[in-house]
Amino acid sequence: DTEVTQTPKHLVMGMTNKKSLKCEQHMGHRAMYWYKQKAKKPPELMFVYSYEKLSINESVPSRFSPECPNSSLLNLHLHALQPEDSALYLCASSQWGGGADTGELFFGEGSRLTVL
Amino acid sequence: KNEVEQSPQNLTAQEGEFITINCSYSVGISALHWLQQHPGGGIVSLFMLSSGKKKHGRLIATINIQEKHSSLHITASHPRDSAVYICAARNTGNQFYFGTGTSLTVIP
């Protein structure tokens, strides 16, 4: 199984709503990532978890709250978002380790978020 | 200045043409990744390389560590190759630096 599964595929929410994006992988990867991607731009890193602990937070506003309940799951909790947060949110996973033979990134299909 | 620069930004080719996309990076890397993203879709890893050359079907990736440069070649291009190709440099801390992508359109 070389899949990263993201749900939901599409999400529309108001600025006062609370919602969550979910990501799951069963490849035994101990690094999981959240990226935000705007149209015609490369992915921007938001968070990195390694061994279920938050290792990188790229100064993301607190209205985005990540959670890694176990080694297979990664959530992104959303609250009081702004319309400019509308984007494609991509989850990825990889083996953790700086070596040349590890670290291939596997991406999910993304969750397309629209904030009204 | 971005840590990873790609060229060209946009590329249109006739079906069957040989295509080259270039990537230069300024960071120390453990590996260089080439990724493909179709419109509206997720991202697929094409290659991960730290030296030399790799080949999958019609795709070839090369890297020159001394010059900090990598190329992605597509032989006998086909309309289904139309996508955005992204170069990403990974350092030993597992941090990825993404290029801005090359949008490829192959016309039948």
mmCIF file of N, CA and C in Angstrom, chain A:
data_model
loop_
_atom_site.group_PDB
_atom_site.id
_atom_site.type_symbol
_atom_site.label_atom_id
_atom_site.label_comp_id
_atom_site.label_asym_id
_atom_site.label_seq_id
_atom_site.Cartn_x
_atom_site.Cartn_y
_atom_site.Cartn_z
ATOM 1 N N ASP A 1 0.858 -1.188 0.000
ATOM 2 C CA ASP A 1 0.000 0.000 0.000
ATOM 3 C C ASP A 1 0.891 1.233 0.000
ATOM 4 N N THR A 2 0.884 1.965 -1.100
ATOM 5 C CA THR A 2 1.729 3.164 -1.189
ATOM 6 C C THR A 2 0.860 4.407 -1.276
ATOM 7 N N GLU A 3 -0.277 4.348 -0.613
ATOM 8 C CA GLU A 3 -1.206 5.465 -0.707
ATOM 9 C C GLU A 3 -1.222 6.329 0.535
ATOM 10 N N VAL A 4 -1.433 7.612 0.255
ATOM 11 C CA VAL A 4 -1.769 8.558 1.307
ATOM 12 C C VAL A 4 -3.202 8.998 1.016
ATOM 13 N N THR A 5 -4.076 8.771 1.965
ATOM 14 C CA THR A 5 -5.499 9.043 1.743
ATOM 15 C C THR A 5 -5.916 10.284 2.517
ATOM 16 N N GLN A 6 -6.515 11.213 1.810
ATOM 17 C CA GLN A 6 -6.982 12.450 2.454
ATOM 18 C C GLN A 6 -8.495 12.559 2.337
ATOM 19 N N THR A 7 -9.115 12.983 3.422
ATOM 20 C CA THR A 7 -10.552 13.262 3.410
ATOM 21 C C THR A 7 -10.819 14.547 4.187
ATOM 22 N N PRO A 8 -11.848 15.312 3.785
ATOM 23 C CA PRO A 8 -12.617 15.129 2.561
ATOM 24 C C PRO A 8 -11.842 15.649 1.355
ATOM 25 N N LYS A 9 -12.309 15.347 0.172
ATOM 26 C CA LYS A 9 -11.665 15.861 -1.042
ATOM 27 C C LYS A 9 -12.012 17.334 -1.250
ATOM 28 N N HIS A 10 -13.214 17.701 -0.873
ATOM 29 C CA HIS A 10 -13.665 19.085 -0.995
ATOM 30 C C HIS A 10 -14.336 19.488 0.311
ATOM 31 N N LEU A 11 -14.117 20.735 0.706
ATOM 32 C CA LEU A 11 -14.742 21.238 1.931
ATOM 33 C C LEU A 11 -15.059 22.713 1.745
ATOM 34 N N VAL A 12 -16.299 23.066 2.032
ATOM 35 C CA VAL A 12 -16.708 24.469 2.026
ATOM 36 C C VAL A 12 -17.120 24.811 3.450
ATOM 37 N N MET A 13 -16.568 25.880 3.984
ATOM 38 C CA MET A 13 -16.896 26.237 5.358
ATOM 39 C C MET A 13 -17.001 27.744 5.517
ATOM 40 N N GLY A 14 -17.802 28.144 6.483
ATOM 41 C CA GLY A 14 -17.908 29.545 6.821
ATOM 42 C C GLY A 14 -16.822 29.940 7.796
ATOM 43 N N MET A 15 -16.678 31.221 7.992
ATOM 44 C CA MET A 15 -15.577 31.715 8.827
ATOM 45 C C MET A 15 -15.762 31.369 10.308
ATOM 46 N N THR A 16 -16.983 30.996 10.697
ATOM 47 C CA THR A 16 -17.187 30.659 12.110
ATOM 48 C C THR A 16 -17.195 29.156 12.353
ATOM 49 N N ASN A 17 -17.078 28.388 11.289
ATOM 50 C CA ASN A 17 -17.156 26.924 11.430
ATOM 51 C C ASN A 17 -15.886 26.340 12.018
ATOM 52 N N LYS A 18 -16.041 25.120 12.565
ATOM 53 C CA LYS A 18 -14.888 24.291 12.948
ATOM 54 C C LYS A 18 -14.969 23.013 12.139
ATOM 55 N N LYS A 19 -13.888 22.685 11.445
ATOM 56 C CA LYS A 19 -13.846 21.460 10.649
ATOM 57 C C LYS A 19 -12.463 20.844 10.782
ATOM 58 N N SER A 20 -12.316 19.625 10.258
ATOM 59 C CA SER A 20 -11.017 18.957 10.286
ATOM 60 C C SER A 20 -10.726 18.289 8.955
ATOM 61 N N LEU A 21 -9.459 18.318 8.583
ATOM 62 C CA LEU A 21 -8.971 17.540 7.457
ATOM 63 C C LEU A 21 -8.227 16.337 8.012
ATOM 64 N N LYS A 22 -8.379 15.201 7.308
ATOM 65 C CA LYS A 22 -7.747 13.984 7.796
ATOM 66 C C LYS A 22 -6.821 13.402 6.742
ATOM 67 N N CYS A 23 -5.794 12.731 7.232
ATOM 68 C CA CYS A 23 -4.792 12.122 6.361
ATOM 69 C C CYS A 23 -4.370 10.799 6.984
ATOM 70 N N GLU A 24 -4.230 9.771 6.141
ATOM 71 C CA GLU A 24 -3.883 8.451 6.655
ATOM 72 C C GLU A 24 -2.899 7.779 5.712
ATOM 73 N N GLN A 25 -1.901 7.116 6.290
ATOM 74 C CA GLN A 25 -0.978 6.312 5.491
ATOM 75 C C GLN A 25 -0.610 5.061 6.282
ATOM 76 N N HIS A 26 -0.366 3.978 5.543
ATOM 77 C CA HIS A 26 -0.017 2.704 6.181
ATOM 78 C C HIS A 26 1.273 2.166 5.603
ATOM 79 N N MET A 27 2.210 3.073 5.319
ATOM 80 C CA MET A 27 3.502 2.657 4.776
ATOM 81 C C MET A 27 4.569 2.608 5.865
ATOM 82 N N GLY A 28 4.187 2.860 7.098
ATOM 83 C CA GLY A 28 5.162 2.850 8.182
ATOM 84 C C GLY A 28 6.039 4.091 8.195
ATOM 85 N N HIS A 29 5.606 5.125 7.485
ATOM 86 C CA HIS A 29 6.384 6.360 7.453
ATOM 87 C C HIS A 29 6.261 7.099 8.785
ATOM 88 N N ARG A 30 7.388 7.606 9.285
ATOM 89 C CA ARG A 30 7.345 8.297 10.571
ATOM 90 C C ARG A 30 7.458 9.791 10.408
ATOM 91 N N ALA A 31 7.448 10.284 9.165
ATOM 92 C CA ALA A 31 7.392 11.726 8.903
ATOM 93 C C ALA A 31 6.123 12.020 8.127
ATOM 94 N N MET A 32 5.353 12.987 8.619
ATOM 95 C CA MET A 32 4.128 13.385 7.930
ATOM 96 C C MET A 32 4.078 14.900 7.863
ATOM 97 N N TYR A 33 3.529 15.385 6.764
ATOM 98 C CA TYR A 33 3.621 16.811 6.437
ATOM 99 C C TYR A 33 2.258 17.361 6.041
ATOM 100 N N TRP A 34 2.006 18.606 6.388
ATOM 101 C CA TRP A 34 0.900 19.370 5.810
ATOM 102 C C TRP A 34 1.483 20.492 4.969
ATOM 103 N N TYR A 35 0.965 20.572 3.726
ATOM 104 C CA TYR A 35 1.336 21.644 2.822
ATOM 105 C C TYR A 35 0.075 22.387 2.405
ATOM 106 N N LYS A 36 0.245 23.676 2.122
ATOM 107 C CA LYS A 36 -0.842 24.491 1.561
ATOM 108 C C LYS A 36 -0.405 24.900 0.163
ATOM 109 N N GLN A 37 -1.317 24.791 -0.797
ATOM 110 C CA GLN A 37 -0.960 25.154 -2.152
ATOM 111 C C GLN A 37 -2.034 26.049 -2.756
ATOM 112 N N LYS A 38 -1.618 27.226 -3.176
ATOM 113 C CA LYS A 38 -2.494 28.134 -3.908
ATOM 114 C C LYS A 38 -2.307 27.865 -5.408
ATOM 115 N N ALA A 39 -3.292 28.326 -6.178
ATOM 116 C CA ALA A 39 -3.273 28.060 -7.623
ATOM 117 C C ALA A 39 -1.980 28.559 -8.272
ATOM 118 N N LYS A 40 -1.411 27.706 -9.097
ATOM 119 C CA LYS A 40 -0.209 28.015 -9.881
ATOM 120 C C LYS A 40 1.012 28.345 -9.019
ATOM 121 N N LYS A 41 1.017 27.880 -7.795
ATOM 122 C CA LYS A 41 2.167 28.077 -6.899
ATOM 123 C C LYS A 41 2.642 26.720 -6.395
ATOM 124 N N PRO A 42 3.912 26.623 -5.985
ATOM 125 C CA PRO A 42 4.362 25.354 -5.408
ATOM 126 C C PRO A 42 3.781 25.171 -4.008
ATOM 127 N N PRO A 43 3.821 23.966 -3.482
ATOM 128 C CA PRO A 43 3.326 23.745 -2.110
ATOM 129 C C PRO A 43 4.163 24.535 -1.105
ATOM 130 N N GLU A 44 3.479 25.049 -0.079
ATOM 131 C CA GLU A 44 4.168 25.733 1.022
ATOM 132 C C GLU A 44 4.048 24.857 2.259
ATOM 133 N N LEU A 45 5.166 24.604 2.892
ATOM 134 C CA LEU A 45 5.149 23.767 4.089
ATOM 135 C C LEU A 45 4.439 24.478 5.234
ATOM 136 N N MET A 46 3.570 23.715 5.924
ATOM 137 C CA MET A 46 2.909 24.250 7.122
ATOM 138 C C MET A 46 3.494 23.576 8.371
ATOM 139 N N PHE A 47 3.413 22.254 8.409
ATOM 140 C CA PHE A 47 3.832 21.507 9.596
ATOM 141 C C PHE A 47 4.540 20.219 9.174
ATOM 142 N N VAL A 48 5.468 19.787 10.039
ATOM 143 C CA VAL A 48 6.089 18.480 9.899
ATOM 144 C C VAL A 48 5.998 17.765 11.231
ATOM 145 N N TYR A 49 5.555 16.513 11.179
ATOM 146 C CA TYR A 49 5.587 15.646 12.344
ATOM 147 C C TYR A 49 6.613 14.555 12.100
ATOM 148 N N SER A 50 7.438 14.316 13.086
ATOM 149 C CA SER A 50 8.332 13.166 13.022
ATOM 150 C C SER A 50 8.123 12.341 14.276
ATOM 151 N N TYR A 51 7.902 11.076 14.089
ATOM 152 C CA TYR A 51 7.593 10.166 15.204
ATOM 153 C C TYR A 51 6.494 10.749 16.094
ATOM 154 N N GLU A 52 5.449 11.223 15.441
ATOM 155 C CA GLU A 52 4.229 11.717 16.091
ATOM 156 C C GLU A 52 4.441 12.989 16.903
ATOM 157 N N LYS A 53 5.610 13.613 16.757
ATOM 158 C CA LYS A 53 5.831 14.869 17.472
ATOM 159 C C LYS A 53 6.017 15.999 16.448
ATOM 160 N N LEU A 54 5.472 17.156 16.767
ATOM 161 C CA LEU A 54 5.592 18.295 15.872
ATOM 162 C C LEU A 54 7.049 18.740 15.844
ATOM 163 N N SER A 55 7.658 18.698 14.672
ATOM 164 C CA SER A 55 9.067 19.090 14.596
ATOM 165 C C SER A 55 9.262 20.415 13.864
ATOM 166 N N ILE A 56 8.350 20.752 12.976
ATOM 167 C CA ILE A 56 8.448 22.030 12.270
ATOM 168 C C ILE A 56 7.057 22.656 12.202
ATOM 169 N N ASN A 57 6.989 23.924 12.586
ATOM 170 C CA ASN A 57 5.779 24.732 12.417
ATOM 171 C C ASN A 57 6.241 25.990 11.715
ATOM 172 N N GLU A 58 5.852 26.146 10.463
ATOM 173 C CA GLU A 58 6.341 27.268 9.673
ATOM 174 C C GLU A 58 5.533 28.540 9.949
ATOM 175 N N SER A 59 5.484 28.927 11.220
ATOM 176 C CA SER A 59 4.792 30.175 11.604
ATOM 177 C C SER A 59 3.367 30.216 11.068
ATOM 178 N N VAL A 60 2.682 29.109 11.230
ATOM 179 C CA VAL A 60 1.304 29.016 10.737
ATOM 180 C C VAL A 60 0.362 29.619 11.777
ATOM 181 N N PRO A 61 -0.635 30.410 11.355
ATOM 182 C CA PRO A 61 -1.578 30.992 12.325
ATOM 183 C C PRO A 61 -2.276 29.917 13.151
ATOM 184 N N SER A 62 -2.636 30.301 14.368
ATOM 185 C CA SER A 62 -3.198 29.321 15.306
ATOM 186 C C SER A 62 -4.589 28.838 14.905
ATOM 187 N N ARG A 63 -5.202 29.457 13.918
ATOM 188 C CA ARG A 63 -6.496 28.958 13.439
ATOM 189 C C ARG A 63 -6.327 27.599 12.719
ATOM 190 N N PHE A 64 -5.091 27.224 12.445
ATOM 191 C CA PHE A 64 -4.769 25.886 11.939
ATOM 192 C C PHE A 64 -4.097 25.122 13.078
ATOM 193 N N SER A 65 -4.657 23.989 13.435
ATOM 194 C CA SER A 65 -4.122 23.236 14.560
ATOM 195 C C SER A 65 -3.894 21.791 14.146
ATOM 196 N N PRO A 66 -2.623 21.364 14.038
ATOM 197 C CA PRO A 66 -2.370 19.988 13.617
ATOM 198 C C PRO A 66 -2.436 19.030 14.800
ATOM 199 N N GLU A 67 -2.655 17.771 14.446
ATOM 200 C CA GLU A 67 -2.685 16.731 15.473
ATOM 201 C C GLU A 67 -2.231 15.431 14.835
ATOM 202 N N CYS A 68 -1.410 14.690 15.556
ATOM 203 C CA CYS A 68 -0.952 13.393 15.049
ATOM 204 C C CYS A 68 -1.282 12.342 16.101
ATOM 205 N N PRO A 69 -2.475 11.743 16.047
ATOM 206 C CA PRO A 69 -2.900 10.826 17.109
ATOM 207 C C PRO A 69 -2.101 9.526 17.149
ATOM 208 N N ASN A 70 -1.608 9.080 15.996
ATOM 209 C CA ASN A 70 -0.749 7.890 15.954
ATOM 210 C C ASN A 70 0.090 7.942 14.696
ATOM 211 N N SER A 71 0.901 6.922 14.495
ATOM 212 C CA SER A 71 1.887 6.987 13.403
ATOM 213 C C SER A 71 1.260 6.921 12.021
ATOM 214 N N SER A 72 -0.040 6.594 11.928
ATOM 215 C CA SER A 72 -0.685 6.483 10.612
ATOM 216 C C SER A 72 -1.588 7.658 10.278
ATOM 217 N N LEU A 73 -1.916 8.452 11.286
ATOM 218 C CA LEU A 73 -2.938 9.481 11.094
ATOM 219 C C LEU A 73 -2.387 10.876 11.346
ATOM 220 N N LEU A 74 -2.874 11.805 10.543
ATOM 221 C CA LEU A 74 -2.525 13.213 10.722
ATOM 222 C C LEU A 74 -3.787 14.026 10.466
ATOM 223 N N ASN A 75 -4.115 14.888 11.400
ATOM 224 C CA ASN A 75 -5.293 15.734 11.255
ATOM 225 C C ASN A 75 -4.873 17.190 11.181
ATOM 226 N N LEU A 76 -5.724 17.990 10.556
ATOM 227 C CA LEU A 76 -5.546 19.440 10.582
ATOM 228 C C LEU A 76 -6.883 20.041 10.968
ATOM 229 N N HIS A 77 -6.942 20.601 12.168
ATOM 230 C CA HIS A 77 -8.175 21.186 12.676
ATOM 231 C C HIS A 77 -8.227 22.656 12.262
ATOM 232 N N LEU A 78 -9.404 23.047 11.791
ATOM 233 C CA LEU A 78 -9.593 24.377 11.214
ATOM 234 C C LEU A 78 -10.652 25.138 12.001
ATOM 235 N N HIS A 79 -10.351 26.355 12.364
ATOM 236 C CA HIS A 79 -11.315 27.143 13.146
ATOM 237 C C HIS A 79 -11.123 28.620 12.854
ATOM 238 N N ALA A 80 -12.240 29.306 12.594
ATOM 239 C CA ALA A 80 -12.218 30.757 12.351
ATOM 240 C C ALA A 80 -11.294 31.104 11.198
ATOM 241 N N LEU A 81 -11.436 30.375 10.108
ATOM 242 C CA LEU A 81 -10.582 30.642 8.944
ATOM 243 C C LEU A 81 -11.049 31.888 8.198
ATOM 244 N N GLN A 82 -10.156 32.386 7.374
ATOM 245 C CA GLN A 82 -10.423 33.548 6.543
ATOM 246 C C GLN A 82 -10.559 33.122 5.083
ATOM 247 N N PRO A 83 -11.236 33.898 4.256
ATOM 248 C CA PRO A 83 -11.351 33.530 2.830
ATOM 249 C C PRO A 83 -9.994 33.314 2.162
ATOM 250 N N GLU A 84 -8.970 34.037 2.587
ATOM 251 C CA GLU A 84 -7.645 33.857 1.966
ATOM 252 C C GLU A 84 -6.999 32.520 2.316
ATOM 253 N N ASP A 85 -7.613 31.780 3.250
ATOM 254 C CA ASP A 85 -7.124 30.430 3.570
ATOM 255 C C ASP A 85 -7.621 29.393 2.565
ATOM 256 N N SER A 86 -8.489 29.788 1.669
ATOM 257 C CA SER A 86 -8.963 28.870 0.635
ATOM 258 C C SER A 86 -7.776 28.421 -0.205
ATOM 259 N N ALA A 87 -7.629 27.109 -0.338
ATOM 260 C CA ALA A 87 -6.458 26.556 -1.024
ATOM 261 C C ALA A 87 -6.621 25.045 -1.105
ATOM 262 N N LEU A 88 -5.649 24.407 -1.736
ATOM 263 C CA LEU A 88 -5.546 22.943 -1.719
ATOM 264 C C LEU A 88 -4.608 22.576 -0.575
ATOM 265 N N TYR A 89 -5.062 21.737 0.334
ATOM 266 C CA TYR A 89 -4.222 21.303 1.456
ATOM 267 C C TYR A 89 -3.773 19.876 1.184
ATOM 268 N N LEU A 90 -2.464 19.736 1.117
ATOM 269 C CA LEU A 90 -1.865 18.461 0.757
ATOM 270 C C LEU A 90 -1.181 17.848 1.974
ATOM 271 N N CYS A 91 -1.421 16.564 2.142
ATOM 272 C CA CYS A 91 -0.719 15.793 3.151
ATOM 273 C C CYS A 91 0.333 14.944 2.440
ATOM 274 N N ALA A 92 1.461 14.759 3.069
ATOM 275 C CA ALA A 92 2.501 13.900 2.505
ATOM 276 C C ALA A 92 3.149 13.099 3.626
ATOM 277 N N SER A 93 3.791 12.009 3.241
ATOM 278 C CA SER A 93 4.534 11.232 4.229
ATOM 279 C C SER A 93 5.830 10.755 3.606
ATOM 280 N N SER A 94 6.778 10.429 4.459
ATOM 281 C CA SER A 94 8.048 9.868 4.000
ATOM 282 C C SER A 94 8.686 9.135 5.164
ATOM 283 N N GLN A 95 9.674 8.327 4.838
ATOM 284 C CA GLN A 95 10.513 7.801 5.903
ATOM 285 C C GLN A 95 11.236 8.978 6.535
ATOM 286 N N TRP A 96 11.556 8.855 7.814
ATOM 287 C CA TRP A 96 12.306 9.931 8.459
ATOM 288 C C TRP A 96 13.782 9.564 8.445
ATOM 289 N N GLY A 97 14.585 10.502 7.971
ATOM 290 C CA GLY A 97 16.014 10.216 7.916
ATOM 291 C C GLY A 97 16.607 11.055 6.809
ATOM 292 N N GLY A 98 17.813 11.523 6.995
ATOM 293 C CA GLY A 98 18.390 12.444 6.026
ATOM 294 C C GLY A 98 19.154 11.762 4.915
ATOM 295 N N GLY A 99 19.123 10.442 4.866
ATOM 296 C CA GLY A 99 19.931 9.746 3.885
ATOM 297 C C GLY A 99 19.441 9.895 2.458
ATOM 298 N N ALA A 100 20.335 9.591 1.535
ATOM 299 C CA ALA A 100 20.014 9.760 0.121
ATOM 300 C C ALA A 100 19.007 8.732 -0.353
ATOM 301 N N ASP A 101 18.937 7.599 0.326
ATOM 302 C CA ASP A 101 18.048 6.545 -0.145
ATOM 303 C C ASP A 101 16.713 6.521 0.580
ATOM 304 N N THR A 102 16.522 7.430 1.501
ATOM 305 C CA THR A 102 15.245 7.499 2.217
ATOM 306 C C THR A 102 14.625 8.859 1.947
ATOM 307 N N GLY A 103 13.361 8.974 2.299
ATOM 308 C CA GLY A 103 12.756 10.296 2.253
ATOM 309 C C GLY A 103 11.957 10.599 1.020
ATOM 310 N N GLU A 104 11.679 9.579 0.178
ATOM 311 C CA GLU A 104 10.798 9.839 -0.955
ATOM 312 C C GLU A 104 9.445 10.289 -0.434
ATOM 313 N N LEU A 105 8.921 11.356 -1.029
ATOM 314 C CA LEU A 105 7.665 11.937 -0.580
ATOM 315 C C LEU A 105 6.486 11.280 -1.283
ATOM 316 N N PHE A 106 5.497 10.898 -0.497
ATOM 317 C CA PHE A 106 4.254 10.369 -1.047
ATOM 318 C C PHE A 106 3.153 11.351 -0.655
ATOM 319 N N PHE A 107 2.455 11.860 -1.659
ATOM 320 C CA PHE A 107 1.421 12.852 -1.425
ATOM 321 C C PHE A 107 0.033 12.239 -1.536
ATOM 322 N N GLY A 108 -0.897 12.793 -0.772
ATOM 323 C CA GLY A 108 -2.304 12.527 -0.987
ATOM 324 C C GLY A 108 -2.824 13.384 -2.126
ATOM 325 N N GLU A 109 -4.096 13.155 -2.487
ATOM 326 C CA GLU A 109 -4.727 13.910 -3.574
ATOM 327 C C GLU A 109 -5.094 15.326 -3.153
ATOM 328 N N GLY A 110 -5.090 15.576 -1.880
ATOM 329 C CA GLY A 110 -5.394 16.917 -1.409
ATOM 330 C C GLY A 110 -6.835 17.103 -0.997
ATOM 331 N N SER A 111 -7.047 18.083 -0.136
ATOM 332 C CA SER A 111 -8.391 18.525 0.243
ATOM 333 C C SER A 111 -8.533 19.963 -0.222
ATOM 334 N N ARG A 112 -9.498 20.197 -1.103
ATOM 335 C CA ARG A 112 -9.682 21.561 -1.617
ATOM 336 C C ARG A 112 -10.652 22.296 -0.709
ATOM 337 N N LEU A 113 -10.140 23.311 -0.061
ATOM 338 C CA LEU A 113 -10.894 24.048 0.949
ATOM 339 C C LEU A 113 -11.334 25.394 0.398
ATOM 340 N N THR A 114 -12.609 25.695 0.583
ATOM 341 C CA THR A 114 -13.145 27.013 0.245
ATOM 342 C C THR A 114 -13.751 27.613 1.503
ATOM 343 N N VAL A 115 -13.283 28.804 1.851
ATOM 344 C CA VAL A 115 -13.798 29.503 3.032
ATOM 345 C C VAL A 115 -14.650 30.679 2.548
ATOM 346 N N LEU A 116 -15.898 30.677 2.957
ATOM 347 C CA LEU A 116 -16.826 31.725 2.502
ATOM 348 C C LEU A 116 -16.899 32.880 3.492
#
